[in-house]
Short mmCIF file of C-alpha atoms in Angstrom, two decimals:
data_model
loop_
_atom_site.label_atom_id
_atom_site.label_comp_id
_atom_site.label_asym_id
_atom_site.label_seq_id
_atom_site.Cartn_x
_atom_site.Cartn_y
_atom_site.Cartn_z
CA UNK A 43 -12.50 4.89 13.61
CA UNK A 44 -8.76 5.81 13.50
CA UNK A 45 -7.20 6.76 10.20
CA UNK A 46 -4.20 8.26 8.92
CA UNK A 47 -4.63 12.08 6.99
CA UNK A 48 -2.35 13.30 4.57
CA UNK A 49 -2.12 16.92 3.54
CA UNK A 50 -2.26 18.68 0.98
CA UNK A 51 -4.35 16.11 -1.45
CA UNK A 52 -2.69 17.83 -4.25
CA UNK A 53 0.94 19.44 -4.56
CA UNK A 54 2.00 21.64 -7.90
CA UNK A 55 5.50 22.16 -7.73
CA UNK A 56 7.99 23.30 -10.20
CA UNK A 57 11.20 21.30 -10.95
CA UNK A 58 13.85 22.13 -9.07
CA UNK A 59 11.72 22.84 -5.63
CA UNK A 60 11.54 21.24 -2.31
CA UNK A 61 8.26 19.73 -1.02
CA UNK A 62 7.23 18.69 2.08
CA UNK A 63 4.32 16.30 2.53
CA UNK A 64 3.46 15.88 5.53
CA UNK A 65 1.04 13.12 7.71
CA UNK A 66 -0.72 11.81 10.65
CA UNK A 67 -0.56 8.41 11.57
CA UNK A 68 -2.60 6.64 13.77
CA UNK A 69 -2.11 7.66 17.13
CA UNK A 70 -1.01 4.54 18.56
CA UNK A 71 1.36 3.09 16.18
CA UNK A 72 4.71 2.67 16.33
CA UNK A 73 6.17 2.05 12.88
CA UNK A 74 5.52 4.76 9.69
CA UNK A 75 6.05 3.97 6.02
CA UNK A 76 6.02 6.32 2.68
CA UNK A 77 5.05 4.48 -0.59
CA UNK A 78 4.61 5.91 -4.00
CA UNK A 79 2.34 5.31 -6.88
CA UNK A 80 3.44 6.23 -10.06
CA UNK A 81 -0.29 6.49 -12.80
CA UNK A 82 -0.96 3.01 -14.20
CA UNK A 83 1.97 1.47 -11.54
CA UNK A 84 2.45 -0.74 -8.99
CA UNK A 85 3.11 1.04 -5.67
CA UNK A 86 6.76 1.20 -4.29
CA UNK A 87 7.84 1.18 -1.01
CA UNK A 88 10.19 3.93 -0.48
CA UNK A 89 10.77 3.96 3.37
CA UNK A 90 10.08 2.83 7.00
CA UNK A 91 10.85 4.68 10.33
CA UNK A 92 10.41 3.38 13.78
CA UNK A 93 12.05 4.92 17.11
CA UNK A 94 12.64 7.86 15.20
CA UNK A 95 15.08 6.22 12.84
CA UNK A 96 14.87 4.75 9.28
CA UNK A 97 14.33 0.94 9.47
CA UNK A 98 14.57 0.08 6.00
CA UNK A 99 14.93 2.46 2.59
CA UNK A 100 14.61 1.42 -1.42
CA UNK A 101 16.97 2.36 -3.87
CA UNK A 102 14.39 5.37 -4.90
CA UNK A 103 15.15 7.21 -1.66
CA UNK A 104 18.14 8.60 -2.50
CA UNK A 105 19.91 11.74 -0.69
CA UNK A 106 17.14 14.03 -2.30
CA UNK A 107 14.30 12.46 -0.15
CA UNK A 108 14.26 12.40 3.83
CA UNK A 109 11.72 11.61 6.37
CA UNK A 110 11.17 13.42 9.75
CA UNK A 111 8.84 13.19 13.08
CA UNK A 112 8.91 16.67 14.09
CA UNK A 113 6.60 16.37 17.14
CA UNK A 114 4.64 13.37 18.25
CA UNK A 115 1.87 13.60 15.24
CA UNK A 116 3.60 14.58 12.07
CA UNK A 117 5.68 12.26 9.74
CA UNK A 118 7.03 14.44 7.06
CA UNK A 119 8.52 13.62 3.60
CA UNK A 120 10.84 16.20 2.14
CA UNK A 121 12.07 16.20 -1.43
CA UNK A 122 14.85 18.65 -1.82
CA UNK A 123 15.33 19.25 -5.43
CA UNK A 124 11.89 17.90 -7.13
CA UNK A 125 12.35 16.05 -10.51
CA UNK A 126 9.79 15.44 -13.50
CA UNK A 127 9.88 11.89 -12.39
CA UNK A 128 8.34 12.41 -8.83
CA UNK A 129 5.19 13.21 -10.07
CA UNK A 130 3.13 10.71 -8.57
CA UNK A 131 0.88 9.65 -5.71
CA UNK A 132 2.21 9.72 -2.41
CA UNK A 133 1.10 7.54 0.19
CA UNK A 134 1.61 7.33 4.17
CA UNK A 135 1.21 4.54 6.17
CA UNK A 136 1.22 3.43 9.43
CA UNK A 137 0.99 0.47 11.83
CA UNK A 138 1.52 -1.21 15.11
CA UNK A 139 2.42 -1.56 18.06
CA UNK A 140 4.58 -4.87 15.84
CA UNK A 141 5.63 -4.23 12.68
CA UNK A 142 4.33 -7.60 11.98
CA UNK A 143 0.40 -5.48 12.05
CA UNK A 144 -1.35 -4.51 8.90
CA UNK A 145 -0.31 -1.44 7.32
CA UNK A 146 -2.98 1.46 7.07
CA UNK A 147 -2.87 3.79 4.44
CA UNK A 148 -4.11 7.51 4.06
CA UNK A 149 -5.70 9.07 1.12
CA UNK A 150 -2.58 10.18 -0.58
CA UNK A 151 -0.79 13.53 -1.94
CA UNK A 152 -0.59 13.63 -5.42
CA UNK A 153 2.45 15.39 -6.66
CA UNK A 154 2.64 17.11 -10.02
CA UNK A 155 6.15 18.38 -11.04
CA UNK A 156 6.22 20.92 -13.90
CA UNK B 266 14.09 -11.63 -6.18
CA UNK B 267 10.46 -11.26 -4.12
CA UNK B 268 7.80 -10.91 -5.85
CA UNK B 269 4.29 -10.78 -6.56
CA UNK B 270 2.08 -11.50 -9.76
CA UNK B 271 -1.44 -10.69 -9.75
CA UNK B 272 -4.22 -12.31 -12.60
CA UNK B 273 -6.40 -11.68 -14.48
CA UNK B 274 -5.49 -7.90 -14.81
CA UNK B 275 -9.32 -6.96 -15.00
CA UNK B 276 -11.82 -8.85 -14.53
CA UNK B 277 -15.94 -7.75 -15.72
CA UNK B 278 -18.61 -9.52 -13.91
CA UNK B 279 -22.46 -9.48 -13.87
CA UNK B 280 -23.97 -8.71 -10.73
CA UNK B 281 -24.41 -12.12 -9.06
CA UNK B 282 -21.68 -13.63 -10.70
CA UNK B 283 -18.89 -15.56 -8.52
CA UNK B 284 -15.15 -15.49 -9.52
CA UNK B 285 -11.64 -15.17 -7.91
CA UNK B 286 -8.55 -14.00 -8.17
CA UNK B 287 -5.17 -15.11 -8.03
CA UNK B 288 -1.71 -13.73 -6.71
CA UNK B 289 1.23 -15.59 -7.06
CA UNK B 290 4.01 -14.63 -4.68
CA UNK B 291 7.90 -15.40 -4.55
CA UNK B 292 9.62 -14.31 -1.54
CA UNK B 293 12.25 -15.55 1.15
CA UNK B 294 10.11 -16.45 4.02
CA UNK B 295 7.02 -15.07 4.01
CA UNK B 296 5.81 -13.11 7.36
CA UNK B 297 1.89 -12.05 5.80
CA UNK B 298 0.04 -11.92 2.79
CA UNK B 299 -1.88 -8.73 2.40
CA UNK B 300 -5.04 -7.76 0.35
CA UNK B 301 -6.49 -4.23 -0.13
CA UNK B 302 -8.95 -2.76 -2.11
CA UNK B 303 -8.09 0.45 -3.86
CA UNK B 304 -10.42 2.91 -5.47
CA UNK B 305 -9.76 5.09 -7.95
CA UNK B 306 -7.53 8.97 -6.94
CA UNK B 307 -7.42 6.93 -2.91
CA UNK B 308 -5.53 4.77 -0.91
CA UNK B 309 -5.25 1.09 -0.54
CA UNK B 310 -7.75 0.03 1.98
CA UNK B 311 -7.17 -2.94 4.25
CA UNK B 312 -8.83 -6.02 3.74
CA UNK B 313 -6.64 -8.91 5.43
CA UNK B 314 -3.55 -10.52 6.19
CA UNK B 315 -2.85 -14.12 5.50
CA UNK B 316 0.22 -15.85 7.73
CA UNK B 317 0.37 -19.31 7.28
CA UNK B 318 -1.07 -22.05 4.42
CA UNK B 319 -3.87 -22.83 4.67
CA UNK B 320 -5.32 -20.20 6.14
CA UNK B 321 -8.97 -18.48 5.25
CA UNK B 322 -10.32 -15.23 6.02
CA UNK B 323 -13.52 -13.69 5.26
CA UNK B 324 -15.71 -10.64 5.46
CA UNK B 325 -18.95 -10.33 3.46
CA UNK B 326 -18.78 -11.19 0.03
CA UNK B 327 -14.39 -11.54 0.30
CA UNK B 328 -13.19 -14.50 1.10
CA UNK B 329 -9.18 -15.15 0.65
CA UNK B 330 -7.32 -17.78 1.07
CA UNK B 331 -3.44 -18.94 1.08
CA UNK B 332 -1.63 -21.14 0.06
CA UNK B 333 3.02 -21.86 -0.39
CA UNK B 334 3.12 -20.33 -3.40
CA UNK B 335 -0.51 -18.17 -4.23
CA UNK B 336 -3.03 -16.87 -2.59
CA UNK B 337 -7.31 -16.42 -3.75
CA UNK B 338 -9.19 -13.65 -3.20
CA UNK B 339 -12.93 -15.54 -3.71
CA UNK B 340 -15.54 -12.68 -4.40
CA UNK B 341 -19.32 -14.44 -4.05
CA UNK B 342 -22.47 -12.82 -5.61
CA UNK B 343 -21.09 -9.35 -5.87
CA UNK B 344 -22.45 -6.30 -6.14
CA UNK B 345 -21.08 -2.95 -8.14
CA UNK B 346 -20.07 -1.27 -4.72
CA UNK B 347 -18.16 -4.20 -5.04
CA UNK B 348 -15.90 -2.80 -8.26
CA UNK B 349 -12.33 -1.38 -7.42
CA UNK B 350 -8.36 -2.32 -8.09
CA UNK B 351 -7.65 -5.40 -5.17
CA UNK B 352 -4.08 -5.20 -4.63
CA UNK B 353 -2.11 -8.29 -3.27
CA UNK B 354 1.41 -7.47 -1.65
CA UNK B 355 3.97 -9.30 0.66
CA UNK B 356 5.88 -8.83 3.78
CA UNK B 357 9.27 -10.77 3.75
CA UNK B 358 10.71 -11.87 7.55
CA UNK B 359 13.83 -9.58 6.67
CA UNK B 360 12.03 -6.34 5.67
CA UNK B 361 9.19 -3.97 6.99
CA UNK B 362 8.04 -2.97 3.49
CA UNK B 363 5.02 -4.36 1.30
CA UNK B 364 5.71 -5.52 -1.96
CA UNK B 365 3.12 -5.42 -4.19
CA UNK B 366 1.49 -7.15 -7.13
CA UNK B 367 0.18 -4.45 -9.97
CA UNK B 368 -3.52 -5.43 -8.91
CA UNK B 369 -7.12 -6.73 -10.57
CA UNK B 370 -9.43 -4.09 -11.91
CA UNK B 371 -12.80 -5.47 -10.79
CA UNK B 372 -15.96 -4.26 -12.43
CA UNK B 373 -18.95 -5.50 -11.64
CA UNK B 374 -22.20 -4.46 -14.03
CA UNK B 375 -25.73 -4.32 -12.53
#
């Protein structure tokens, strides 16, 4: 059965870095998503990309996050300068071919910024 | 504002024992209702999508339902493989993202 991977599970990072976590959605979908969990939270949608363009962003992506499809598998989420208050889960989704279609999740990166 | 409310926050069960739960929603013009089930460290896991009122979904022991302003999530004789966080969460006509409710915690005792 199709799923979407994530990689790595788990990111250390000082404050300060860039990160880049990166993902596979299912092959034939159209539309990719990044949510984060924060422990104990609800999750947050931070963005959605379709035709190699953001569709929609939340007021957490700011300039310090950006999204990327380098190739036709990878959907990448860089965060330039890494804050205490990223350090959470990470979580890619995908769906398709409407954006209308369930969203399927992968297994999550957790983030830990020191 | 959209939004979702989710109750009872956890919920214990005996094995065998029957209950639901409830998610409220607020949103302007709803395009899907969405349940997962999420276990602990993982990712939300699909479970279904709800369009219109009145609609009912199942699939083994899960059955939800829908309704204008809340939607059920009936869980019948479960089991412990049963026990995880369901999460409820939203799709609006104007946007592509979920929003989400903060979840039950289901545990279920043998």
């Amino acid at each position: 059965e199709p799923e979407v991977t994530q990689t790595p599970s788990h990111q250390v990072t000082q404050m300060g870095q860039e990160v880049i976590l990166r993902c596979v959605p299912i092959s034939n979908h159209l539309y990719f998503y990044w949510y984060r969990q924060i422990l104990g939270q609800k999750v947050e949608f931070l963005v959605s990309f379709y035709n190699n363009e953001i569709s929609e962003k939340s007021e957490i992506f700011d300039d310090q996050f950006s999204v990327e499809r380098p190739d036709g598998s990878n959907f990448t989420l860089k965060i330039r300068s890494t804050k205490l208050e990223d350090s959470a889960m990470y979580f890619c989704a995908s769906s398709g071919p409407s954006s209308y279609n369930e969203q399927f999740f992968g297994p999550g990166t957790r983030l830990t910024v020191l | 504002e959209d939004q979702v409310t989710q109750s009872p926050e956890a919920l214990r069960l005996q094995e065998g024992e029957s209950s639901s739960l409830n998610c409220s929603y607020t949103v302007s013009g709803l395009r899907g209702l969405f349940w997962y089930r999420q276990d602990p460290g993982k990712g939300p896991e699909f479970l279904f999508t709800l369009y219109s009122a009145g609609e009912e979904k199942e699939k083994e022991r899960l059955k939800a339902t829908l309704t204008k302003k809340e939607s059920f999530l009936h869980i019948t004789a479960p089991k412990p493989e049963d026990s995880a966080t369901y999460l409820c969460a939203v799709q609006a006509h104007s946007n592509y993202q979920l929003i989400w409710g903060a979840g039950t915690k289901l545990i279920i005792k043998p």
